[in-house]
Short mmCIF file of C-alpha atoms and ligand atoms in Angstrom, two decimals:
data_model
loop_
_atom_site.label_atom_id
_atom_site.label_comp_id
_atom_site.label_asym_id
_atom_site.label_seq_id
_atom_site.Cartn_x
_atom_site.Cartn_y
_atom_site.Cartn_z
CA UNK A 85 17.00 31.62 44.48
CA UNK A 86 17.31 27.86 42.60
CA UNK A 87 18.78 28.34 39.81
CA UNK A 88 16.82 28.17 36.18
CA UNK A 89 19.47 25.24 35.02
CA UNK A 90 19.09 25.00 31.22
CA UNK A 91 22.83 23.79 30.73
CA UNK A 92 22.05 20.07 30.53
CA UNK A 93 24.56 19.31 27.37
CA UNK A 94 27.06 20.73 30.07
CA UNK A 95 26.29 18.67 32.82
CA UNK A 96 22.91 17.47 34.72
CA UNK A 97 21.95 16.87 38.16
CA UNK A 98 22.33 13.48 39.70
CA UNK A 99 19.04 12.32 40.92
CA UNK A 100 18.23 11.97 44.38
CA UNK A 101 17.59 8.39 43.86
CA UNK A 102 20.87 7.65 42.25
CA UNK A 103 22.69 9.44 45.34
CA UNK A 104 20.83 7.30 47.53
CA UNK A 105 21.78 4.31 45.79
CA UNK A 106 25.33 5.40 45.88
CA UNK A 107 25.15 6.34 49.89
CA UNK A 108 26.00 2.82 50.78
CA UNK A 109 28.97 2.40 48.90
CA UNK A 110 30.51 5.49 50.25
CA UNK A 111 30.04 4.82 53.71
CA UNK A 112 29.81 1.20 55.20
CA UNK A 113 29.82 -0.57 51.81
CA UNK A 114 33.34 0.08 50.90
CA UNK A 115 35.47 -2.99 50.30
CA UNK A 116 36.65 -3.96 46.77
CA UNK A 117 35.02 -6.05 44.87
CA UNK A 118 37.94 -7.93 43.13
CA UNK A 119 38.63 -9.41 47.46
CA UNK A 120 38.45 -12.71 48.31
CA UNK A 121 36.19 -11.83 51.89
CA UNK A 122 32.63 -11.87 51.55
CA UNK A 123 32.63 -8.05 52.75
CA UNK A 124 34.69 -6.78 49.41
CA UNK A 125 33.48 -10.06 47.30
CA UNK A 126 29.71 -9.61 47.52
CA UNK A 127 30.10 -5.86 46.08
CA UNK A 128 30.28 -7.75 42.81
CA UNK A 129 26.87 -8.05 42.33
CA UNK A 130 25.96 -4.43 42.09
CA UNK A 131 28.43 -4.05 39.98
CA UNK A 132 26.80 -6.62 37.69
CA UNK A 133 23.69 -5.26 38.31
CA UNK A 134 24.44 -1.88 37.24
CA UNK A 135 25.89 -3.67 34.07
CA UNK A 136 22.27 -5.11 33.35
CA UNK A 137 20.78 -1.58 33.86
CA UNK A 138 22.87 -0.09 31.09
CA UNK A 139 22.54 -3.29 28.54
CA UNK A 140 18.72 -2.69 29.34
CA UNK A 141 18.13 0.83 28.64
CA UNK A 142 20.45 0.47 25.33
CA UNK A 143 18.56 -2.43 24.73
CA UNK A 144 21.72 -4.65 24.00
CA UNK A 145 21.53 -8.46 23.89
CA UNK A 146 24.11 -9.21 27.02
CA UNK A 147 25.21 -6.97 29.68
CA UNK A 148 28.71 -8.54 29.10
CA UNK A 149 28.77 -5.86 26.53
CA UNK A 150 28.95 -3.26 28.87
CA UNK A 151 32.53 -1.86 29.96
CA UNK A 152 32.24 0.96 32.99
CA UNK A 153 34.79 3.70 32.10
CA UNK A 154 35.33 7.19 34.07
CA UNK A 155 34.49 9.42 31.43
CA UNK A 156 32.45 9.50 28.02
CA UNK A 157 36.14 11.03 26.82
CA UNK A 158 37.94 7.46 27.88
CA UNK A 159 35.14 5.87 26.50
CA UNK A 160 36.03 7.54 23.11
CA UNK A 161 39.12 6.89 22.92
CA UNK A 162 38.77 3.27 24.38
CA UNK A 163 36.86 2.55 20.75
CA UNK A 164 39.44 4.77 18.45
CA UNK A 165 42.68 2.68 20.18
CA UNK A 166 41.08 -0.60 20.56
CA UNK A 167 40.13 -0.84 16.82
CA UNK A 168 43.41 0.65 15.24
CA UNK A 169 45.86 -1.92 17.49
CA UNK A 170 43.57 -4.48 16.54
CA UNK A 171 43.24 -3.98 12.75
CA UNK A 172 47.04 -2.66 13.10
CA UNK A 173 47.29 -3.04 8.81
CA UNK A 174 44.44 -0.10 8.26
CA UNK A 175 45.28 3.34 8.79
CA UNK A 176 42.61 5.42 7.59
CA UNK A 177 39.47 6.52 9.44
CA UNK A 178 36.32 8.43 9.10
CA UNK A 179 34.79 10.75 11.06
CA UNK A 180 32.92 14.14 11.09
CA UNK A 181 33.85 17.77 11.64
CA UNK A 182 31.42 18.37 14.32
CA UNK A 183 32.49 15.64 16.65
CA UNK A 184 33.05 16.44 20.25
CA UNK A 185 36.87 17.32 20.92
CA UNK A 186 37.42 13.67 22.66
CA UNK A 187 36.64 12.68 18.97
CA UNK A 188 38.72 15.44 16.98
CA UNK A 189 41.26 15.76 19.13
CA UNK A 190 42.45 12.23 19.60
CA UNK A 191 42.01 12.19 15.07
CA UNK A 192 44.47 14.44 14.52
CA UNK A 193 46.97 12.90 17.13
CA UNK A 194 46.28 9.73 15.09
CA UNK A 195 46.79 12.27 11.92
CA UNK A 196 50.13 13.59 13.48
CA UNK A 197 51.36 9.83 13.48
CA UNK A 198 50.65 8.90 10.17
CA UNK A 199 46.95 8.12 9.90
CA UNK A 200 44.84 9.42 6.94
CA UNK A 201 41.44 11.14 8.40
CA UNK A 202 38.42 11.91 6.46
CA UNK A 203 36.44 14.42 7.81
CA UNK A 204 33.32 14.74 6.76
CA UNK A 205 31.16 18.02 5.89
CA UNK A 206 28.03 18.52 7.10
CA UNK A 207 25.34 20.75 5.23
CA UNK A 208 23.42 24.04 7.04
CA UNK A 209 21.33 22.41 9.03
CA UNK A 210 24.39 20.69 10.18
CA UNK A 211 23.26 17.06 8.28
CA UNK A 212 25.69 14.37 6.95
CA UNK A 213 25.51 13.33 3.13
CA UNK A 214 25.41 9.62 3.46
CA UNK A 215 27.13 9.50 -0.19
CA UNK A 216 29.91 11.13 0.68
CA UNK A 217 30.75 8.71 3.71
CA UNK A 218 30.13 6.12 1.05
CA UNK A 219 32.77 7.23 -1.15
CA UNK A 220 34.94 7.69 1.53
CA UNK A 221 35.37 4.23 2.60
CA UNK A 222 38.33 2.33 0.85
CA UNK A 223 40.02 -1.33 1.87
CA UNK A 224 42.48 0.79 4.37
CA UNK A 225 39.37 2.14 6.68
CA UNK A 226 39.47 1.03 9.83
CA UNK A 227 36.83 2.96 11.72
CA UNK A 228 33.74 5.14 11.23
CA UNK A 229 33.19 7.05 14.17
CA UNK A 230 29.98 9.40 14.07
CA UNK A 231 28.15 10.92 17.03
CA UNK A 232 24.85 10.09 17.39
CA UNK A 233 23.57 13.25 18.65
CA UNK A 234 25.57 16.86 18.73
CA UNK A 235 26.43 18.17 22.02
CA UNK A 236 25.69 22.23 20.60
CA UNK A 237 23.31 21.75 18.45
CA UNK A 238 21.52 18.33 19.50
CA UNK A 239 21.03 17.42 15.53
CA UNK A 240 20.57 13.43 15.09
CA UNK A 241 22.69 11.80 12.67
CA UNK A 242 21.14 8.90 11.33
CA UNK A 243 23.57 6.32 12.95
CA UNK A 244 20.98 3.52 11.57
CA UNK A 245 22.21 4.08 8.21
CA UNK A 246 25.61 4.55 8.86
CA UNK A 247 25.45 1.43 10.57
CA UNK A 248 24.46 -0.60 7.84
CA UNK A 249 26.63 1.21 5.64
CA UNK A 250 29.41 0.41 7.71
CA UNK A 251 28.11 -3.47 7.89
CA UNK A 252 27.80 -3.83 4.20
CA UNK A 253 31.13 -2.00 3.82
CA UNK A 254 32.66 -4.44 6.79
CA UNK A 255 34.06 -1.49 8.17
CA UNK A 256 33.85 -1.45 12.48
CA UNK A 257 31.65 1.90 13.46
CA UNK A 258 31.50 3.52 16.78
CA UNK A 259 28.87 6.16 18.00
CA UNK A 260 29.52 8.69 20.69
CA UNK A 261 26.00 8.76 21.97
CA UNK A 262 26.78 10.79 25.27
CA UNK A 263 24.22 13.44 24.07
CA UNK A 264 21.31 10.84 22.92
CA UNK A 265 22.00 7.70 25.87
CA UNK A 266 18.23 8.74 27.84
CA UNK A 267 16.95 10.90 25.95
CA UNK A 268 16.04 8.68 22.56
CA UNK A 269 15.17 5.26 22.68
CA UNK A 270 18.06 2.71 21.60
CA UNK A 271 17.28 -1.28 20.59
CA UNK A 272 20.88 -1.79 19.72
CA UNK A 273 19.81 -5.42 19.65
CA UNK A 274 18.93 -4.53 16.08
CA UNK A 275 21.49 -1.73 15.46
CA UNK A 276 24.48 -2.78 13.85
CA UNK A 277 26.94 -0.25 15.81
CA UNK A 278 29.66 -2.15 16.88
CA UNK A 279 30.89 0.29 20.03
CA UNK A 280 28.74 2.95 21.58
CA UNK A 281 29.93 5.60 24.02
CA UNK A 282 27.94 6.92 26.63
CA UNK A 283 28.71 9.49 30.09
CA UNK A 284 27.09 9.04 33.35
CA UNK A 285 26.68 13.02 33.95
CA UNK A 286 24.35 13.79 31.20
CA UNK A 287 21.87 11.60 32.20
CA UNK A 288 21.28 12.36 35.88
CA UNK A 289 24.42 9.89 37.27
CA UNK A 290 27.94 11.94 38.79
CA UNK A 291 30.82 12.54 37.04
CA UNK A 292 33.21 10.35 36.57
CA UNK A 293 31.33 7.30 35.62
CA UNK A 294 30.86 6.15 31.82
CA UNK A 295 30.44 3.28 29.78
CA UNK A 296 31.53 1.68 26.49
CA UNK A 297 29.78 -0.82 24.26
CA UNK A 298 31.19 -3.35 22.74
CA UNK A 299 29.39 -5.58 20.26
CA UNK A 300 30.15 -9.11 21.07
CA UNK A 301 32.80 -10.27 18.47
CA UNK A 302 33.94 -7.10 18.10
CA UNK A 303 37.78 -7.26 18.42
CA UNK A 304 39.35 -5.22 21.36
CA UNK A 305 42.41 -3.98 22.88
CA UNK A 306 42.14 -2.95 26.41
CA UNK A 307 43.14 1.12 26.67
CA UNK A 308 43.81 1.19 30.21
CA UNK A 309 46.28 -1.93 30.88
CA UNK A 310 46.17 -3.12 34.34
CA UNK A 311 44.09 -5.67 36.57
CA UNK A 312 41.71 -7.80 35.31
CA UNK A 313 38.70 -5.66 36.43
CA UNK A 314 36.23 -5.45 33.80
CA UNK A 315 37.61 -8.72 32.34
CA UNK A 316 40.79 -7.74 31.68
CA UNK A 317 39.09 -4.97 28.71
CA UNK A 318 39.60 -2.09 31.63
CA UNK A 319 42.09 -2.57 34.27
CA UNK A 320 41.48 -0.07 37.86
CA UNK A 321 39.51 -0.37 41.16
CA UNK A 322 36.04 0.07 40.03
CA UNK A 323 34.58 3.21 40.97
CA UNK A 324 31.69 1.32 42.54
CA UNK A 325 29.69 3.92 43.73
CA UNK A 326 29.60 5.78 40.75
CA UNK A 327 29.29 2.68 38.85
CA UNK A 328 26.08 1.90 41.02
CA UNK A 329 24.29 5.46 40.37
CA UNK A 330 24.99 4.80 36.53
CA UNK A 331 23.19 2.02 36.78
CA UNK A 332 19.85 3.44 38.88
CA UNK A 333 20.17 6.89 36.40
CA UNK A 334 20.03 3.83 33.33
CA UNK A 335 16.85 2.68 35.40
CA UNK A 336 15.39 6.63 35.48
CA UNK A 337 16.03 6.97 32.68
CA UNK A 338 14.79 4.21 30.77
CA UNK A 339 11.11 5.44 32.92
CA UNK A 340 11.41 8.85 31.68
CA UNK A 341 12.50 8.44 28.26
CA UNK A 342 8.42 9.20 27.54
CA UNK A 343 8.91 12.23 29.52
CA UNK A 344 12.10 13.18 27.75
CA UNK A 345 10.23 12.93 24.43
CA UNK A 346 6.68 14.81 25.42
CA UNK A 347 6.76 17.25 28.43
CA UNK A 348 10.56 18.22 27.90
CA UNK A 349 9.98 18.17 23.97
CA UNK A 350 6.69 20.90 24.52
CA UNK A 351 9.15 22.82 27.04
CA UNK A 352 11.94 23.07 24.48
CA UNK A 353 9.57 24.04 21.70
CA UNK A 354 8.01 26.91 23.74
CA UNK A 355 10.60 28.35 24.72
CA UNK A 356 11.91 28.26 20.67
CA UNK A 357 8.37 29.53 19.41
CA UNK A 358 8.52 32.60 22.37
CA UNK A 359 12.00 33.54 21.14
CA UNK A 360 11.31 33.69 17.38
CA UNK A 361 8.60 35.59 17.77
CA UNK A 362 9.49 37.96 20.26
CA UNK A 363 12.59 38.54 19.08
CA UNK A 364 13.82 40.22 15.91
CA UNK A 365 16.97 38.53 13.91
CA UNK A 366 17.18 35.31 15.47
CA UNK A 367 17.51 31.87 13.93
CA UNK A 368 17.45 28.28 15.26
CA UNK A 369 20.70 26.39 14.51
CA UNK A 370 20.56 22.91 13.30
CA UNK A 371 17.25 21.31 11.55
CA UNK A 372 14.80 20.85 13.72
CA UNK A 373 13.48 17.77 11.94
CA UNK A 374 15.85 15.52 13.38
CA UNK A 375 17.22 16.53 16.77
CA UNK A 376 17.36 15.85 20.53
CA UNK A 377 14.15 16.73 22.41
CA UNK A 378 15.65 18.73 25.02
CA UNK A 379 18.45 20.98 23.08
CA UNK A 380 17.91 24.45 20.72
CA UNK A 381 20.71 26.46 19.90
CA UNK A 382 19.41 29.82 19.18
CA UNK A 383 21.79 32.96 16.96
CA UNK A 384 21.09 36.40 18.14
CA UNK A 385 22.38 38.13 15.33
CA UNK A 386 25.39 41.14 15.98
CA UNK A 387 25.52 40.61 19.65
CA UNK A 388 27.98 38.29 22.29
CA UNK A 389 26.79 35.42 23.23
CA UNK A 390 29.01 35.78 26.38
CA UNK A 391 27.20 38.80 27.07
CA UNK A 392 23.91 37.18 27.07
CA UNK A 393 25.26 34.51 28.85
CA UNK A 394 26.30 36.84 31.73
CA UNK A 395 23.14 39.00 31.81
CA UNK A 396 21.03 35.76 31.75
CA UNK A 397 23.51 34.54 34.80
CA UNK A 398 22.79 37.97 36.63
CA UNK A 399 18.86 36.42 36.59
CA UNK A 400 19.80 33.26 37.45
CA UNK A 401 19.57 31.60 34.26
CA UNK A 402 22.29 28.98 33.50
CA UNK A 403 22.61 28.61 29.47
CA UNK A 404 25.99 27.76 27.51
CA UNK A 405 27.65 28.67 24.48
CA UNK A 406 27.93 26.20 22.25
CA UNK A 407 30.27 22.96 24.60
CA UNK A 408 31.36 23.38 27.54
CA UNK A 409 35.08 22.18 26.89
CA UNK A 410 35.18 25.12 24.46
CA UNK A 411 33.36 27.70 26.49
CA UNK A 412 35.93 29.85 27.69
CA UNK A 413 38.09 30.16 24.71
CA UNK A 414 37.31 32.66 22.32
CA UNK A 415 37.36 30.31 19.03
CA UNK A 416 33.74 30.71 17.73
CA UNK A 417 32.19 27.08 17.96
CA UNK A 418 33.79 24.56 14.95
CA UNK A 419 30.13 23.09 15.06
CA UNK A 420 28.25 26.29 13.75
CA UNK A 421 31.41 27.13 11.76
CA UNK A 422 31.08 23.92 9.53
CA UNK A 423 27.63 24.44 9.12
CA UNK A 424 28.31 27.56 7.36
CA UNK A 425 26.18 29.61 10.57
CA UNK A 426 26.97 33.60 9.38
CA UNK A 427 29.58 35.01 11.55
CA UNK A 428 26.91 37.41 12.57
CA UNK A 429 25.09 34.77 14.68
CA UNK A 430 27.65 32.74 15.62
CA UNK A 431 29.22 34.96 17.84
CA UNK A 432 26.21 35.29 19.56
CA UNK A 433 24.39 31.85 19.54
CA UNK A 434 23.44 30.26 22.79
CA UNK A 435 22.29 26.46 23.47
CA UNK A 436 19.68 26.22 25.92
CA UNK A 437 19.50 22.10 26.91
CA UNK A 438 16.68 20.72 28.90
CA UNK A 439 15.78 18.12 31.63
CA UNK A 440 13.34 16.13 32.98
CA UNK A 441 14.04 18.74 36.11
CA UNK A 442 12.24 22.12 34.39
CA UNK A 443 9.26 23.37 34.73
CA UNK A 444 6.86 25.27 32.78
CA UNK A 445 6.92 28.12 34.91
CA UNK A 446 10.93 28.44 34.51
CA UNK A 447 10.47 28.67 30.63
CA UNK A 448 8.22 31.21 31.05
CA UNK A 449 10.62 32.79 33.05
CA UNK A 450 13.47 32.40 30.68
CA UNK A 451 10.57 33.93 27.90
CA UNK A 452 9.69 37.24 30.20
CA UNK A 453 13.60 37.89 30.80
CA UNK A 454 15.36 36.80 27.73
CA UNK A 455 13.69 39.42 25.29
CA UNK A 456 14.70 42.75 27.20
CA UNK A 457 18.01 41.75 27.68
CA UNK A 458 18.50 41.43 23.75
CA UNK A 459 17.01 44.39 23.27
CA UNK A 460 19.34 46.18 25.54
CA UNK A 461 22.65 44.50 24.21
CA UNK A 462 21.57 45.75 20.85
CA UNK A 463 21.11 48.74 22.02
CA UNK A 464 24.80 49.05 23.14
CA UNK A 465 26.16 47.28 20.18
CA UNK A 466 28.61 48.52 17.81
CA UNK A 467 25.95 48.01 15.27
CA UNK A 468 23.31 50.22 16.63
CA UNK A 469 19.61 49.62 17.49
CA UNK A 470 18.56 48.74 14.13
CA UNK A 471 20.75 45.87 13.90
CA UNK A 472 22.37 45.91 10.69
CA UNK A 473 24.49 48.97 10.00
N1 LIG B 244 31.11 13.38 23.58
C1 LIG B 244 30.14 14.31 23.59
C2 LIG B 244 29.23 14.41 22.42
C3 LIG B 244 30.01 15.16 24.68
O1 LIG B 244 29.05 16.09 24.67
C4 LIG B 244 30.91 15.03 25.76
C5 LIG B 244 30.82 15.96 26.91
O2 LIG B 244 30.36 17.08 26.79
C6 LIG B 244 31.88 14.03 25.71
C7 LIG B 244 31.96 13.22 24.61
C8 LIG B 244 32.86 13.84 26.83
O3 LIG B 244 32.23 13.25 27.94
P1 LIG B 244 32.92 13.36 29.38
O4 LIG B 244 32.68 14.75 29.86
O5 LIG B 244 32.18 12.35 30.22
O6 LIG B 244 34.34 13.03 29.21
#
């Protein structure tokens, strides 16, 4: 049986058009495109193209503002390092507590070294108050760096504010957008963000492929030092086949970003309606007035989420909880933790995430299985049948 693939935060899979528009350059197309010969030389231009695709579907004024990367994680900390070595005499930065780990992680290295982070709180329904990134902000902030779009919860920050607070402020801000690139519209053409982050495997392109914006005029520091591929702001063979699906899945996605945003949007809010109602003691984390079309993170109060998770994989239902570069370790999620999520449902919240790629009739079998298997975890739960003892 096909999996039911709901893990789409995780991963998603490449299209079968972007894997045929990477066939060539696996097989016969395989010289490198920095050669002199026509054979390597000509490569170039899909290269470029690709470029275009991406500067498109973010709706960027030049494709020159597009730097291919291998992962949304290098594209991270591409921005962070660029903008510290080039505004070497600020050492403070500003970011939230429910960033991704390639966020977090590479903060409180920066912290270890000397740098003073702010981290800012975010409220239940795992929102940003706007006032208290303005007070934050002093002449020795060198970076804001907010996601776009949370990878557990799929909650939208409201990066067109922070932009313009960050513009005003004349501070440089940077957006890790892997969750939102294809599945909400961008014009940065009128968005002030200064460097964007986006991954190739979350929106239908392989792994190992990514890109980084950067705003013309924007100062930068090349993070990997090495040839002058990528005009000398990314040195390394380009990974042109890769680099060449990025660019079709920018294409798809730029098509289905309707899609995205109606059928996948009516998917994801059945499948939310069926659960709340069916089941008892559930709640939806994050606010679902601003968030990703395709994601809902669900709590099933006094119950293990890896035990749903394995009885759900037992019907062939693939769901997560909360990232999948935490999954695995036993640390509840630091997403549902700042947003003040009772320990009761955090240990047993699950993110379903959606694509273009589900069907109605796979909801409705995630609706038919999911409520029997809560019932019998709760039956076998420390805390009885009733729930709360
Ligand atoms: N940022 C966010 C919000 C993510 O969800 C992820 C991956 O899950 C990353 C960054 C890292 O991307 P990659 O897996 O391409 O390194």
């Amino acid at each position: 049986m096909k999996p039911v693939y709901v893990d789409n935060n995780a991963t998603s899979a490449v299209a079968p058009e972007v894997f045929e528009a990477m066939r060539p350059f696996l097989t016969e197309e395989y010289g490198n495109p920095s050669s002199m010969h026509t054979f390597g030389g000509k490569i170039h231009r899909n290269i470029e193209s690709a470029r275009a695709a991406v500067a498109d579907l973010l709706g960027a004024n030049d494709p020159s503002e597009i730097i291919f990367t291998s992962c949304g994680t290098e594209s991270d900390n591409t921005a962070i390092f660029s903008t510290i070595r080039s505004n070497p005499e600020k050492k403070h930065i500003i970011t939230t507590k429910v960033e991704h780990p390639a966020i977090l992680n590479v903060c409180s290295f920066l912290e270890s070294v000397g740098f003073k982070i702010t981290y800012l709180d975010v409220d239940n329904t795992g929102m940003l108050d706007l006032n208290e990134l303005q007070s934050a902000i002093d002449h020795n902030t060198a970076l804001i760096t907010v996601m776009h779009a949370n990878n557990e919860t799929g909650v939208v920050f409201p990066i067109e504010e922070i932009a313009e607070i960050a513009r005003t402020r004349g501070v440089v801000f940077h957006t890790d957008a892997v969750q939102s690139v294809g599945k909400i519209p961008f014009a940065l053409n009128k968005l002030p963000v200064d460097l964007l982050s986006l991954s190739g495997h979350k929106l239908h392109a392989p792994k190992g492929v990514a890109a980084l914006f950067v705003r013309k005029g924007t100062k930068f520091s090349p993070y990997m030092i090495g040839g002058h591929q990528e005009h000398g702001r990314r040195g390394g063979t380009e990974n042109v086949a890769s680099i060449v699906g990025l660019g079709v899945a920018c294409q798809l996605a730029k098509k289905n970003i309707n899609d995205e945003n109606t059928r996948v949007r009516k998917l994801r809010d059945k499948l939310e309606e069926a659960i709340l109602k069916k089941i008892p003691n559930v709640r939806v984390n994050g606010t679902t007035e601003s968030r990703l079309p395709n994601t809902s993170n669900v709590g099933f109060e006094f119950i293990e989420g890896e035990s749903i998770l394995l009885k759900l994989d037992e019907k062939g239902i693939c769901a997560s909880s909360g990232s999948a570069c935490t999954s695995g370790s036993l640390m509840p999620s630091h997403v549902l933790r700042s947003m003040g999520v009772p320990f009761t449902y955090i240990q047993g919240s699950i993110r379903f995430s959606l694509s273009c790629y589900n069907t109605e009739e796979e909801i409705n079998y995630i609706i038919e299985n999911l409520p029997p298997i809560i019932e019998r975890l709760r039956l076998i739960s420390p805390y009885g049948k009733e729930g709360k003892k």
